[in-house]
CSV table of C-alpha atoms in Angstrom, one decimal:
chain,number,residue,atom,x,y,z
A,228,GLU,CA,61.7,-93.4,-55.2
A,229,LEU,CA,63.9,-90.5,-54.4
A,230,LYS,CA,62.4,-88.2,-51.8
A,231,VAL,CA,63.8,-84.8,-50.7
A,232,GLU,CA,62.8,-83.0,-47.6
A,233,GLN,CA,63.6,-79.5,-46.5
A,234,ASN,CA,63.1,-77.8,-43.2
A,235,PRO,CA,62.0,-75.5,-42.1
A,236,LEU,CA,59.3,-74.7,-44.6
A,237,PHE,CA,59.2,-71.1,-43.5
A,238,LEU,CA,61.8,-69.0,-41.7
A,239,SER,CA,61.4,-65.5,-40.4
A,240,MET,CA,64.6,-64.1,-39.2
A,241,GLN,CA,65.9,-60.7,-38.1
A,242,GLU,CA,68.7,-58.9,-40.0
A,243,GLY,CA,72.1,-59.8,-38.6
A,244,LYS,CA,71.1,-63.2,-37.4
A,245,ASN,CA,72.4,-66.6,-38.5
A,246,TYR,CA,70.4,-69.6,-39.5
A,247,THR,CA,70.6,-73.0,-41.3
A,248,ILE,CA,68.3,-74.6,-43.8
A,249,TYR,CA,68.4,-78.4,-43.9
A,250,CYS,CA,67.9,-80.7,-46.9
A,251,ASN,CA,67.6,-84.5,-46.4
A,252,TYR,CA,67.3,-87.0,-49.3
A,253,SER,CA,66.4,-90.7,-49.3
A,254,THR,CA,68.7,-92.4,-51.9
A,255,THR,CA,72.3,-92.1,-53.0
A,256,SER,CA,73.2,-89.2,-55.3
A,257,ASP,CA,76.5,-87.6,-56.4
A,258,ARG,CA,75.2,-84.2,-57.0
A,259,LEU,CA,73.0,-81.7,-55.1
A,260,TYR,CA,71.9,-78.2,-56.1
A,261,TRP,CA,70.7,-75.2,-54.3
A,262,TYR,CA,68.4,-72.7,-56.1
A,263,ARG,CA,66.9,-69.3,-55.2
A,264,GLN,CA,63.5,-68.2,-56.4
A,265,ASP,CA,62.1,-64.7,-56.0
A,266,PRO,CA,58.3,-64.3,-56.1
A,267,GLY,CA,56.9,-64.7,-59.7
A,268,LYS,CA,60.4,-65.5,-61.0
A,269,SER,CA,62.3,-68.4,-62.3
A,270,LEU,CA,65.0,-70.4,-60.5
A,271,GLU,CA,68.5,-69.0,-60.0
A,272,SER,CA,71.3,-71.5,-59.4
A,273,LEU,CA,73.3,-70.8,-56.2
A,274,PHE,CA,75.5,-73.8,-55.6
A,275,VAL,CA,76.4,-77.2,-57.1
A,276,LEU,CA,77.8,-79.7,-54.6
A,277,LEU,CA,79.6,-82.6,-56.1
A,278,SER,CA,81.2,-84.7,-53.5
A,279,ASN,CA,81.1,-85.7,-49.8
A,280,GLY,CA,82.4,-82.9,-47.7
A,281,ALA,CA,82.0,-80.3,-50.4
A,282,VAL,CA,81.6,-76.8,-49.1
A,283,LYS,CA,80.9,-73.7,-51.2
A,284,GLN,CA,80.4,-70.1,-50.2
A,285,GLU,CA,79.1,-67.1,-51.9
A,286,GLY,CA,78.7,-63.9,-49.9
A,287,ARG,CA,76.5,-64.6,-46.8
A,288,LEU,CA,75.5,-68.1,-48.0
A,289,MET,CA,77.4,-71.3,-47.4
A,290,ALA,CA,76.3,-74.7,-48.6
A,291,SER,CA,77.7,-78.1,-47.5
A,292,LEU,CA,77.1,-81.7,-48.5
A,293,ASP,CA,77.4,-84.9,-46.4
A,294,THR,CA,76.6,-87.8,-48.8
A,295,LYS,CA,76.9,-90.4,-46.1
A,296,ALA,CA,74.2,-88.8,-44.0
A,297,ARG,CA,72.3,-87.7,-47.2
A,298,LEU,CA,72.2,-84.2,-45.8
A,299,SER,CA,73.0,-80.8,-47.2
A,300,THR,CA,72.8,-77.5,-45.3
A,301,LEU,CA,72.5,-73.9,-46.5
A,302,HIS,CA,73.9,-71.6,-43.8
A,303,ILE,CA,73.0,-67.9,-43.8
A,304,THR,CA,75.4,-65.6,-42.0
A,305,ALA,CA,74.3,-62.2,-40.8
A,306,ALA,CA,71.1,-62.1,-42.8
A,307,VAL,CA,70.1,-59.1,-44.8
A,308,HIS,CA,66.7,-58.2,-46.3
A,309,ASP,CA,68.0,-58.9,-49.9
A,310,LEU,CA,68.2,-62.6,-49.0
A,311,SER,CA,64.4,-62.8,-48.6
A,312,ALA,CA,63.3,-65.5,-51.2
A,313,THR,CA,62.4,-69.1,-51.4
A,314,TYR,CA,65.4,-71.6,-51.4
A,315,PHE,CA,65.2,-75.0,-52.9
A,316,CYS,CA,67.5,-77.9,-52.8
A,317,ALA,CA,67.4,-80.5,-55.6
A,318,VAL,CA,69.0,-83.9,-56.0
A,319,ASP,CA,70.3,-85.2,-59.2
A,320,SER,CA,69.5,-88.7,-60.5
A,321,THR,CA,69.7,-90.6,-63.9
A,322,ALA,CA,69.7,-88.4,-67.0
A,323,SER,CA,70.3,-85.5,-64.7
A,324,LYS,CA,66.7,-85.4,-63.6
A,325,LEU,CA,66.1,-83.3,-60.6
A,326,THR,CA,64.0,-84.0,-57.5
A,327,PHE,CA,63.2,-80.9,-55.6
A,328,GLY,CA,62.5,-80.3,-52.0
A,329,THR,CA,59.3,-78.3,-51.1
A,330,GLY,CA,61.4,-75.1,-50.5
A,331,THR,CA,62.1,-72.9,-47.6
A,332,ARG,CA,60.5,-69.4,-47.7
A,333,LEU,CA,63.0,-67.0,-46.0
A,334,GLN,CA,61.8,-63.7,-44.7
A,335,VAL,CA,64.4,-61.4,-43.3
A,336,THR,CA,62.9,-58.6,-41.2
A,337,LEU,CA,64.5,-55.3,-40.2
B,25,ASN,CA,68.2,-68.4,-68.2
B,26,ALA,CA,71.1,-69.5,-70.5
B,27,GLY,CA,69.0,-68.9,-73.6
B,28,VAL,CA,65.9,-71.0,-72.7
B,29,THR,CA,62.8,-69.2,-74.0
B,30,GLN,CA,59.2,-70.1,-73.1
B,31,THR,CA,55.9,-68.9,-74.6
B,32,PRO,CA,53.4,-67.8,-73.6
B,33,LYS,CA,54.1,-66.1,-70.3
B,34,PHE,CA,50.5,-66.3,-69.1
B,35,ARG,CA,47.5,-68.2,-70.3
B,36,ILE,CA,44.0,-68.8,-69.1
B,37,LEU,CA,42.2,-71.9,-70.4
B,38,LYS,CA,38.7,-73.2,-70.0
B,39,ILE,CA,38.2,-76.8,-68.8
B,40,GLY,CA,38.5,-79.2,-71.7
B,41,GLN,CA,40.5,-76.8,-73.9
B,42,SER,CA,43.9,-77.8,-75.2
B,43,MET,CA,47.1,-75.9,-75.7
B,44,THR,CA,50.8,-76.2,-76.4
B,45,LEU,CA,53.5,-74.6,-74.2
B,46,GLN,CA,56.5,-73.8,-76.2
B,47,CYS,CA,60.1,-74.2,-75.1
B,48,THR,CA,63.1,-73.3,-77.3
B,49,GLN,CA,66.8,-73.2,-76.8
B,50,ASP,CA,69.2,-72.3,-79.6
B,51,MET,CA,72.4,-73.6,-78.0
B,52,ASN,CA,72.3,-77.1,-79.3
B,53,HIS,CA,71.5,-78.6,-75.8
B,54,ASN,CA,70.6,-82.3,-75.9
B,55,TYR,CA,68.9,-82.6,-72.5
B,56,MET,CA,65.6,-80.7,-71.9
B,57,TYR,CA,63.0,-81.0,-69.2
B,58,TRP,CA,59.5,-79.8,-68.3
B,59,TYR,CA,58.5,-79.2,-64.7
B,60,ARG,CA,55.4,-77.9,-63.0
B,61,GLN,CA,55.4,-75.8,-59.8
B,62,ASP,CA,52.2,-75.7,-57.8
B,63,PRO,CA,51.7,-72.8,-55.3
B,64,GLY,CA,54.1,-73.1,-52.3
B,65,MET,CA,55.7,-76.3,-53.6
B,66,GLY,CA,58.8,-77.5,-55.3
B,67,LEU,CA,59.1,-78.4,-58.9
B,68,LYS,CA,57.9,-81.7,-60.2
B,69,LEU,CA,59.2,-83.3,-63.4
B,70,ILE,CA,56.6,-83.9,-66.1
B,71,TYR,CA,58.7,-85.1,-69.1
B,72,TYR,CA,62.2,-85.0,-70.2
B,73,SER,CA,64.3,-85.6,-73.4
B,74,VAL,CA,67.9,-86.6,-73.8
B,75,GLY,CA,68.0,-85.7,-77.5
B,76,ALA,CA,65.9,-85.3,-80.6
B,77,GLY,CA,63.4,-88.1,-81.1
B,78,ILE,CA,63.8,-89.3,-77.5
B,79,THR,CA,61.4,-88.5,-74.7
B,80,ASP,CA,60.5,-90.1,-71.4
B,81,LYS,CA,58.0,-89.7,-68.5
B,82,GLY,CA,58.9,-88.0,-65.3
B,83,GLU,CA,57.0,-88.0,-62.0
B,84,VAL,CA,53.7,-86.4,-63.1
B,85,PRO,CA,53.1,-87.1,-66.8
B,86,ASN,CA,49.4,-87.7,-66.8
B,87,GLY,CA,47.4,-85.3,-68.9
B,88,TYR,CA,50.5,-84.1,-70.9
B,89,ASN,CA,52.3,-85.1,-74.0
B,90,VAL,CA,55.6,-84.0,-75.5
B,91,SER,CA,57.6,-84.3,-78.7
B,92,ARG,CA,61.2,-83.6,-79.6
B,93,SER,CA,61.4,-83.4,-83.4
B,94,THR,CA,64.3,-81.0,-83.3
B,95,THR,CA,67.1,-80.3,-80.8
B,96,GLU,CA,65.9,-76.8,-80.3
B,97,ASP,CA,62.3,-77.3,-79.5
B,98,PHE,CA,60.5,-79.2,-76.7
B,99,PRO,CA,56.8,-78.4,-76.7
B,100,LEU,CA,54.5,-79.6,-73.9
B,101,ARG,CA,50.9,-80.4,-75.0
B,102,LEU,CA,47.9,-80.3,-72.7
B,103,GLU,CA,44.9,-82.1,-73.9
B,104,LEU,CA,41.5,-81.6,-72.2
B,105,ALA,CA,42.8,-79.1,-69.6
B,106,ALA,CA,41.6,-79.6,-66.0
B,107,PRO,CA,41.7,-77.3,-63.0
B,108,SER,CA,44.4,-79.6,-61.5
B,109,GLN,CA,46.7,-78.4,-64.2
B,110,THR,CA,46.7,-74.8,-63.0
B,111,SER,CA,50.4,-74.3,-62.2
B,112,VAL,CA,53.5,-72.6,-63.3
B,113,TYR,CA,55.4,-74.5,-66.0
B,114,PHE,CA,59.2,-74.3,-66.3
B,115,CYS,CA,61.3,-75.7,-69.1
B,116,ALA,CA,65.0,-76.3,-68.5
B,117,SER,CA,68.0,-77.5,-70.5
B,118,ILE,CA,71.5,-78.6,-69.8
B,119,PRO,CA,74.5,-77.0,-71.7
B,120,LYS,CA,76.9,-79.5,-73.2
B,121,GLY,CA,79.8,-80.4,-70.9
B,122,THR,CA,77.8,-79.8,-67.7
B,123,ARG,CA,75.0,-81.5,-65.8
B,124,GLU,CA,73.5,-78.3,-64.5
B,125,GLN,CA,70.0,-77.3,-65.6
B,126,TYR,CA,69.2,-73.8,-66.6
B,127,PHE,CA,65.5,-72.7,-66.3
B,128,GLY,CA,63.4,-70.7,-68.6
B,129,PRO,CA,61.2,-67.8,-67.3
B,130,GLY,CA,58.1,-70.0,-66.9
B,131,THR,CA,54.5,-70.0,-68.2
B,132,ARG,CA,51.8,-69.3,-65.7
B,133,LEU,CA,48.7,-71.3,-66.6
B,134,THR,CA,45.2,-71.1,-65.1
B,135,VAL,CA,42.4,-73.5,-65.9
B,136,THR,CA,38.9,-72.4,-65.0
């Protein structure tokens, strides 16, 4: 059974600081996703990581994938308040089913 | 949301009642999914379908049923609603040529 663990579960950080969210998964997969969810809203796709060593960047967010370690990271650079949200990683399996982590609630304070 | 629509947006049910959550996409997507999200948690897969007439169970199927008589519609049926089914339900589909899921806006269900 595929298990996906994220840490930390909650992250309070000051504007301008850097931090990393970690996503570990238990079985081999060739595809990992990062989503953002604002309170009361649906999920917004941030990144799709397809292969070992993949790195993608969008603004202050950068995601990477190490398939050998079964680890993905989401790095936040110089956080701003607008990044406050919950971030989920999800791992792809047969029939493109997704197994989600429990999420990291990010709160960026002034 | 890539054209995935869900109805209703909100619903309150009494214990033992039944209802159908609707999910529709008009882009001829084959793969469709139903997830539930409990407060403070990630999404869990209830059922999925890889095409009309084909459905299969996900991680948490108990208490739910689905059908896929057309490519466009993938309704989720709750029989004998229970408080444990209080959750937000998301439908998702995959555009052809990709493997990335796009999520509908969700249905917030409360069972009391």
